[in-house]
Amino acid sequence: MDEAIDRTLDAVGPRLKRLRLHRDVTLAQLAEETGISTSTLSRLEAGLRRPTLEQLLPLARAHRVTLDELVDAPPTGDPRVNLRPIPSGDGSVILPLTRSPGGIQAYKFILPTGTDDAEPGLRTHEGYDWVYVLNGTLRLVLAEHDLILKPGEAAEFDTRTPHWFGATSAGPVEFLSLIGKQGERAHLRAAPRPGPAE
């Protein structure tokens, strides 16, 4: 057990460094954010010093991750509540909602407030996508079509079509995305099945 704890704590330093570099933050900036001295942060990242809980809490807050993510704690309990969010440098967050490989993959996207004149960087890939807006306003560009989707609205498309998602100046947006392999389609039922004849 002590060996496992040692291995976990030894891995924290490199993880702290990766998180800081991913955020493009200097040691001095992180020291200002956390109240931990630059020299202590440097020693923590180099593995020359073991972190304390008093140091891990402000570091987790600064890097916008949980303590479990910071120390790479093993998952416990129900795996459906242990799916870890994937933060992006632009402030957006992707929450995987499925674990099983293959089949349709479900994600929740949270995009920060955007600008209405944002130049979309269209992209393509193999697959099929279904999008459902939970909150906010989603701008969806599909080839030459520039669409605005409100809460409760949905879209589906072949991802070989050049596409781009973004929030508008109205505020952040949350939406669900189901991504399947090429040719895979969701099974939708528009009306209830007829009952037995009376």
PDB file of C-alpha atoms in Angstrom:
ATOM      1  CA  MET A   1       0.000   0.000   0.000  1.00  0.00           C
ATOM      2  CA  ASP A   2       2.838   2.412   0.879  1.00  0.00           C
ATOM      3  CA  GLU A   3       4.475   1.684  -2.493  1.00  0.00           C
ATOM      4  CA  ALA A   4       1.255   2.573  -4.325  1.00  0.00           C
ATOM      5  CA  ILE A   5       0.996   5.850  -2.377  1.00  0.00           C
ATOM      6  CA  ASP A   6       4.648   6.618  -3.140  1.00  0.00           C
ATOM      7  CA  ARG A   7       4.109   5.995  -6.855  1.00  0.00           C
ATOM      8  CA  THR A   8       0.998   8.198  -6.874  1.00  0.00           C
ATOM      9  CA  LEU A   9       2.743  11.065  -5.081  1.00  0.00           C
ATOM     10  CA  ASP A  10       5.854  10.752  -7.284  1.00  0.00           C
ATOM     11  CA  ALA A  11       3.653  11.194 -10.381  1.00  0.00           C
ATOM     12  CA  VAL A  12       2.065  14.433  -9.099  1.00  0.00           C
ATOM     13  CA  GLY A  13       5.071  16.626  -9.966  1.00  0.00           C
ATOM     14  CA  PRO A  14       5.148  15.846 -13.704  1.00  0.00           C
ATOM     15  CA  ARG A  15       1.327  16.146 -13.809  1.00  0.00           C
ATOM     16  CA  LEU A  16       1.501  19.598 -12.191  1.00  0.00           C
ATOM     17  CA  LYS A  17       4.057  20.689 -14.770  1.00  0.00           C
ATOM     18  CA  ARG A  18       1.948  19.377 -17.684  1.00  0.00           C
ATOM     19  CA  LEU A  19      -1.148  21.166 -16.383  1.00  0.00           C
ATOM     20  CA  ARG A  20       0.731  24.452 -15.987  1.00  0.00           C
ATOM     21  CA  LEU A  21       2.320  24.226 -19.438  1.00  0.00           C
ATOM     22  CA  HIS A  22      -1.037  23.284 -20.989  1.00  0.00           C
ATOM     23  CA  ARG A  23      -2.491  26.484 -19.521  1.00  0.00           C
ATOM     24  CA  ASP A  24       0.578  28.420 -20.764  1.00  0.00           C
ATOM     25  CA  VAL A  25       1.187  29.844 -17.271  1.00  0.00           C
ATOM     26  CA  THR A  26       4.587  30.691 -15.784  1.00  0.00           C
ATOM     27  CA  LEU A  27       5.682  29.602 -12.305  1.00  0.00           C
ATOM     28  CA  ALA A  28       5.484  33.243 -11.210  1.00  0.00           C
ATOM     29  CA  GLN A  29       1.886  33.545 -12.454  1.00  0.00           C
ATOM     30  CA  LEU A  30       0.909  30.295 -10.741  1.00  0.00           C
ATOM     31  CA  ALA A  31       2.575  31.472  -7.517  1.00  0.00           C
ATOM     32  CA  GLU A  32       0.435  34.611  -7.643  1.00  0.00           C
ATOM     33  CA  GLU A  33      -2.731  32.543  -8.250  1.00  0.00           C
ATOM     34  CA  THR A  34      -2.080  30.027  -5.469  1.00  0.00           C
ATOM     35  CA  GLY A  35      -0.040  31.873  -2.844  1.00  0.00           C
ATOM     36  CA  ILE A  36       2.626  29.148  -3.071  1.00  0.00           C
ATOM     37  CA  SER A  37       6.168  30.423  -3.623  1.00  0.00           C
ATOM     38  CA  THR A  38       7.810  30.010  -7.026  1.00  0.00           C
ATOM     39  CA  SER A  39      10.648  27.962  -5.521  1.00  0.00           C
ATOM     40  CA  THR A  40       8.192  25.571  -3.822  1.00  0.00           C
ATOM     41  CA  LEU A  41       6.222  25.166  -7.067  1.00  0.00           C
ATOM     42  CA  SER A  42       9.455  24.448  -8.937  1.00  0.00           C
ATOM     43  CA  ARG A  43      10.460  21.787  -6.386  1.00  0.00           C
ATOM     44  CA  LEU A  44       6.981  20.219  -6.496  1.00  0.00           C
ATOM     45  CA  GLU A  45       7.064  19.995 -10.300  1.00  0.00           C
ATOM     46  CA  ALA A  46      10.588  18.541 -10.273  1.00  0.00           C
ATOM     47  CA  GLY A  47       9.561  15.895  -7.736  1.00  0.00           C
ATOM     48  CA  LEU A  48      12.020  17.223  -5.169  1.00  0.00           C
ATOM     49  CA  ARG A  49       9.213  17.877  -2.704  1.00  0.00           C
ATOM     50  CA  ARG A  50       6.006  15.992  -1.901  1.00  0.00           C
ATOM     51  CA  PRO A  51       2.826  18.090  -2.039  1.00  0.00           C
ATOM     52  CA  THR A  52       0.674  18.617   1.029  1.00  0.00           C
ATOM     53  CA  LEU A  53      -3.105  18.893   1.007  1.00  0.00           C
ATOM     54  CA  GLU A  54      -2.735  22.635   1.721  1.00  0.00           C
ATOM     55  CA  GLN A  55      -0.770  22.927  -1.534  1.00  0.00           C
ATOM     56  CA  LEU A  56      -2.913  20.560  -3.619  1.00  0.00           C
ATOM     57  CA  LEU A  57      -6.184  22.406  -2.938  1.00  0.00           C
ATOM     58  CA  PRO A  58      -5.139  25.790  -4.423  1.00  0.00           C
ATOM     59  CA  LEU A  59      -3.298  24.030  -7.263  1.00  0.00           C
ATOM     60  CA  ALA A  60      -6.400  22.027  -8.193  1.00  0.00           C
ATOM     61  CA  ARG A  61      -8.461  25.227  -8.080  1.00  0.00           C
ATOM     62  CA  ALA A  62      -5.950  27.131 -10.230  1.00  0.00           C
ATOM     63  CA  HIS A  63      -5.752  24.352 -12.843  1.00  0.00           C
ATOM     64  CA  ARG A  64      -9.553  23.825 -12.734  1.00  0.00           C
ATOM     65  CA  VAL A  65      -9.314  20.113 -11.987  1.00  0.00           C
ATOM     66  CA  THR A  66     -10.479  17.949  -9.097  1.00  0.00           C
ATOM     67  CA  LEU A  67      -8.096  16.644  -6.451  1.00  0.00           C
ATOM     68  CA  ASP A  68      -8.697  13.150  -7.860  1.00  0.00           C
ATOM     69  CA  GLU A  69      -7.504  14.301 -11.272  1.00  0.00           C
ATOM     70  CA  LEU A  70      -4.511  16.095  -9.786  1.00  0.00           C
ATOM     71  CA  VAL A  71      -3.246  12.965  -8.027  1.00  0.00           C
ATOM     72  CA  ASP A  72      -4.746  10.540 -10.579  1.00  0.00           C
ATOM     73  CA  ALA A  73      -6.723   8.720  -7.907  1.00  0.00           C
ATOM     74  CA  PRO A  74      -8.207   5.383  -9.009  1.00  0.00           C
ATOM     75  CA  PRO A  75     -11.921   5.512  -9.837  1.00  0.00           C
ATOM     76  CA  THR A  76     -14.293   4.356  -7.134  1.00  0.00           C
ATOM     77  CA  GLY A  77     -17.994   3.670  -6.929  1.00  0.00           C
ATOM     78  CA  ASP A  78     -20.288   4.052  -9.912  1.00  0.00           C
ATOM     79  CA  PRO A  79     -18.200   4.616 -13.084  1.00  0.00           C
ATOM     80  CA  ARG A  80     -20.961   6.753 -14.595  1.00  0.00           C
ATOM     81  CA  VAL A  81     -20.129   9.551 -12.160  1.00  0.00           C
ATOM     82  CA  ASN A  82     -16.364   9.214 -12.597  1.00  0.00           C
ATOM     83  CA  LEU A  83     -16.070  10.251 -16.231  1.00  0.00           C
ATOM     84  CA  ARG A  84     -13.593  13.109 -16.188  1.00  0.00           C
ATOM     85  CA  PRO A  85     -14.176  16.386 -18.020  1.00  0.00           C
ATOM     86  CA  ILE A  86     -11.726  17.354 -20.739  1.00  0.00           C
ATOM     87  CA  PRO A  87     -10.912  21.083 -20.493  1.00  0.00           C
ATOM     88  CA  SER A  88      -9.685  22.989 -23.543  1.00  0.00           C
ATOM     89  CA  GLY A  89      -7.461  26.029 -23.770  1.00  0.00           C
ATOM     90  CA  ASP A  90     -10.351  28.148 -25.102  1.00  0.00           C
ATOM     91  CA  GLY A  91     -12.425  27.639 -21.934  1.00  0.00           C
ATOM     92  CA  SER A  92     -14.673  24.932 -23.354  1.00  0.00           C
ATOM     93  CA  VAL A  93     -15.209  21.635 -21.524  1.00  0.00           C
ATOM     94  CA  ILE A  94     -16.111  18.228 -22.949  1.00  0.00           C
ATOM     95  CA  LEU A  95     -17.719  15.675 -20.612  1.00  0.00           C
ATOM     96  CA  PRO A  96     -17.650  12.099 -21.926  1.00  0.00           C
ATOM     97  CA  LEU A  97     -20.903  10.359 -21.014  1.00  0.00           C
ATOM     98  CA  THR A  98     -20.043   6.866 -22.287  1.00  0.00           C
ATOM     99  CA  ARG A  99     -17.123   4.548 -21.577  1.00  0.00           C
ATOM    100  CA  SER A 100     -17.622   1.602 -23.885  1.00  0.00           C
ATOM    101  CA  PRO A 101     -15.483   1.519 -27.018  1.00  0.00           C
ATOM    102  CA  GLY A 102     -17.301   1.334 -30.337  1.00  0.00           C
ATOM    103  CA  GLY A 103     -20.902   2.149 -30.978  1.00  0.00           C
ATOM    104  CA  ILE A 104     -22.374   5.584 -30.443  1.00  0.00           C
ATOM    105  CA  GLN A 105     -20.353   7.837 -28.100  1.00  0.00           C
ATOM    106  CA  ALA A 106     -22.154  10.495 -26.037  1.00  0.00           C
ATOM    107  CA  TYR A 107     -20.630  13.805 -24.916  1.00  0.00           C
ATOM    108  CA  LYS A 108     -21.806  16.956 -23.198  1.00  0.00           C
ATOM    109  CA  PHE A 109     -20.137  20.120 -24.487  1.00  0.00           C
ATOM    110  CA  ILE A 110     -19.981  23.392 -22.557  1.00  0.00           C
ATOM    111  CA  LEU A 111     -18.746  26.307 -24.666  1.00  0.00           C
ATOM    112  CA  PRO A 112     -17.972  29.756 -23.238  1.00  0.00           C
ATOM    113  CA  THR A 113     -19.590  32.930 -24.573  1.00  0.00           C
ATOM    114  CA  GLY A 114     -18.506  33.522 -28.158  1.00  0.00           C
ATOM    115  CA  THR A 115     -18.619  36.344 -30.656  1.00  0.00           C
ATOM    116  CA  ASP A 116     -21.249  36.565 -33.369  1.00  0.00           C
ATOM    117  CA  ASP A 117     -18.681  37.378 -36.042  1.00  0.00           C
ATOM    118  CA  ALA A 118     -16.351  34.466 -35.153  1.00  0.00           C
ATOM    119  CA  GLU A 119     -14.752  32.986 -38.259  1.00  0.00           C
ATOM    120  CA  PRO A 120     -15.574  29.275 -38.130  1.00  0.00           C
ATOM    121  CA  GLY A 121     -12.778  26.796 -38.740  1.00  0.00           C
ATOM    122  CA  LEU A 122     -14.732  24.112 -40.570  1.00  0.00           C
ATOM    123  CA  ARG A 123     -13.537  20.527 -40.215  1.00  0.00           C
ATOM    124  CA  THR A 124     -14.537  17.092 -41.438  1.00  0.00           C
ATOM    125  CA  HIS A 125     -14.071  13.526 -40.191  1.00  0.00           C
ATOM    126  CA  GLU A 126     -15.649  10.119 -40.569  1.00  0.00           C
ATOM    127  CA  GLY A 127     -18.866   9.608 -38.643  1.00  0.00           C
ATOM    128  CA  TYR A 128     -22.368  10.836 -37.982  1.00  0.00           C
ATOM    129  CA  ASP A 129     -23.370  13.404 -35.350  1.00  0.00           C
ATOM    130  CA  TRP A 130     -26.580  14.199 -33.514  1.00  0.00           C
ATOM    131  CA  VAL A 131     -26.672  17.460 -31.535  1.00  0.00           C
ATOM    132  CA  TYR A 132     -29.244  18.541 -28.934  1.00  0.00           C
ATOM    133  CA  VAL A 133     -29.069  21.985 -27.256  1.00  0.00           C
ATOM    134  CA  LEU A 134     -29.686  21.996 -23.485  1.00  0.00           C
ATOM    135  CA  ASN A 135     -29.035  25.657 -22.583  1.00  0.00           C
ATOM    136  CA  GLY A 136     -27.956  28.769 -24.447  1.00  0.00           C
ATOM    137  CA  THR A 137     -27.661  29.399 -28.160  1.00  0.00           C
ATOM    138  CA  LEU A 138     -25.541  27.190 -30.415  1.00  0.00           C
ATOM    139  CA  ARG A 139     -24.200  28.382 -33.735  1.00  0.00           C
ATOM    140  CA  LEU A 140     -23.773  25.423 -36.065  1.00  0.00           C
ATOM    141  CA  VAL A 141     -22.143  25.928 -39.444  1.00  0.00           C
ATOM    142  CA  LEU A 142     -22.712  23.087 -41.914  1.00  0.00           C
ATOM    143  CA  ALA A 143     -20.972  23.771 -45.233  1.00  0.00           C
ATOM    144  CA  GLU A 144     -22.774  26.875 -46.582  1.00  0.00           C
ATOM    145  CA  HIS A 145     -25.525  26.776 -43.920  1.00  0.00           C
ATOM    146  CA  ASP A 146     -25.129  28.979 -40.817  1.00  0.00           C
ATOM    147  CA  LEU A 147     -27.698  27.811 -38.236  1.00  0.00           C
ATOM    148  CA  ILE A 148     -28.735  29.070 -34.796  1.00  0.00           C
ATOM    149  CA  LEU A 149     -30.110  26.389 -32.464  1.00  0.00           C
ATOM    150  CA  LYS A 150     -32.017  27.179 -29.254  1.00  0.00           C
ATOM    151  CA  PRO A 151     -32.690  24.935 -26.221  1.00  0.00           C
ATOM    152  CA  GLY A 152     -34.731  21.895 -27.216  1.00  0.00           C
ATOM    153  CA  GLU A 153     -33.638  22.051 -30.859  1.00  0.00           C
ATOM    154  CA  ALA A 154     -31.603  19.317 -32.514  1.00  0.00           C
ATOM    155  CA  ALA A 155     -29.600  18.690 -35.667  1.00  0.00           C
ATOM    156  CA  GLU A 156     -28.115  15.610 -37.272  1.00  0.00           C
ATOM    157  CA  PHE A 157     -25.528  15.414 -40.017  1.00  0.00           C
ATOM    158  CA  ASP A 158     -22.845  13.383 -41.721  1.00  0.00           C
ATOM    159  CA  THR A 159     -19.533  14.609 -40.271  1.00  0.00           C
ATOM    160  CA  ARG A 160     -17.900  14.426 -43.704  1.00  0.00           C
ATOM    161  CA  THR A 161     -19.838  17.676 -44.257  1.00  0.00           C
ATOM    162  CA  PRO A 162     -17.559  20.595 -43.252  1.00  0.00           C
ATOM    163  CA  HIS A 163     -18.870  21.715 -39.851  1.00  0.00           C
ATOM    164  CA  TRP A 164     -18.171  23.945 -36.835  1.00  0.00           C
ATOM    165  CA  PHE A 165     -19.847  24.579 -33.438  1.00  0.00           C
ATOM    166  CA  GLY A 166     -19.687  27.762 -31.377  1.00  0.00           C
ATOM    167  CA  ALA A 167     -21.483  29.850 -28.774  1.00  0.00           C
ATOM    168  CA  THR A 168     -22.824  33.300 -29.562  1.00  0.00           C
ATOM    169  CA  SER A 169     -22.508  36.612 -27.731  1.00  0.00           C
ATOM    170  CA  ALA A 170     -25.776  35.688 -25.948  1.00  0.00           C
ATOM    171  CA  GLY A 171     -23.732  33.583 -23.502  1.00  0.00           C
ATOM    172  CA  PRO A 172     -22.348  30.104 -22.950  1.00  0.00           C
ATOM    173  CA  VAL A 173     -24.029  27.075 -24.485  1.00  0.00           C
ATOM    174  CA  GLU A 174     -24.445  23.479 -23.318  1.00  0.00           C
ATOM    175  CA  PHE A 175     -25.311  20.739 -25.761  1.00  0.00           C
ATOM    176  CA  LEU A 176     -25.290  16.975 -26.082  1.00  0.00           C
ATOM    177  CA  SER A 177     -23.539  15.281 -28.976  1.00  0.00           C
ATOM    178  CA  LEU A 178     -23.937  11.661 -30.027  1.00  0.00           C
ATOM    179  CA  ILE A 179     -21.218  10.601 -32.428  1.00  0.00           C
ATOM    180  CA  GLY A 180     -21.458   7.354 -34.353  1.00  0.00           C
ATOM    181  CA  LYS A 181     -19.384   5.693 -37.002  1.00  0.00           C
ATOM    182  CA  GLN A 182     -20.009   6.309 -40.693  1.00  0.00           C
ATOM    183  CA  GLY A 183     -23.379   4.947 -41.797  1.00  0.00           C
ATOM    184  CA  GLU A 184     -24.625   4.458 -38.217  1.00  0.00           C
ATOM    185  CA  ARG A 185     -27.972   6.120 -37.677  1.00  0.00           C
ATOM    186  CA  ALA A 186     -30.012   6.659 -34.535  1.00  0.00           C
ATOM    187  CA  HIS A 187     -33.259   4.723 -34.313  1.00  0.00           C
ATOM    188  CA  LEU A 188     -35.998   7.318 -33.974  1.00  0.00           C
ATOM    189  CA  ARG A 189     -39.675   6.637 -33.460  1.00  0.00           C
ATOM    190  CA  ALA A 190     -41.942   9.541 -34.414  1.00  0.00           C
ATOM    191  CA  ALA A 191     -45.233   8.031 -33.285  1.00  0.00           C
ATOM    192  CA  PRO A 192     -46.313   5.292 -30.879  1.00  0.00           C
ATOM    193  CA  ARG A 193     -46.829   1.841 -32.314  1.00  0.00           C
ATOM    194  CA  PRO A 194     -50.474   1.064 -33.014  1.00  0.00           C
ATOM    195  CA  GLY A 195     -52.167  -1.051 -30.368  1.00  0.00           C
ATOM    196  CA  PRO A 196     -54.053  -4.262 -31.064  1.00  0.00           C
ATOM    197  CA  ALA A 197     -57.223  -3.804 -33.078  1.00  0.00           C
ATOM    198  CA  GLU A 198     -60.310  -3.625 -30.946  1.00  0.00           C
TER     199      GLU A 198
END
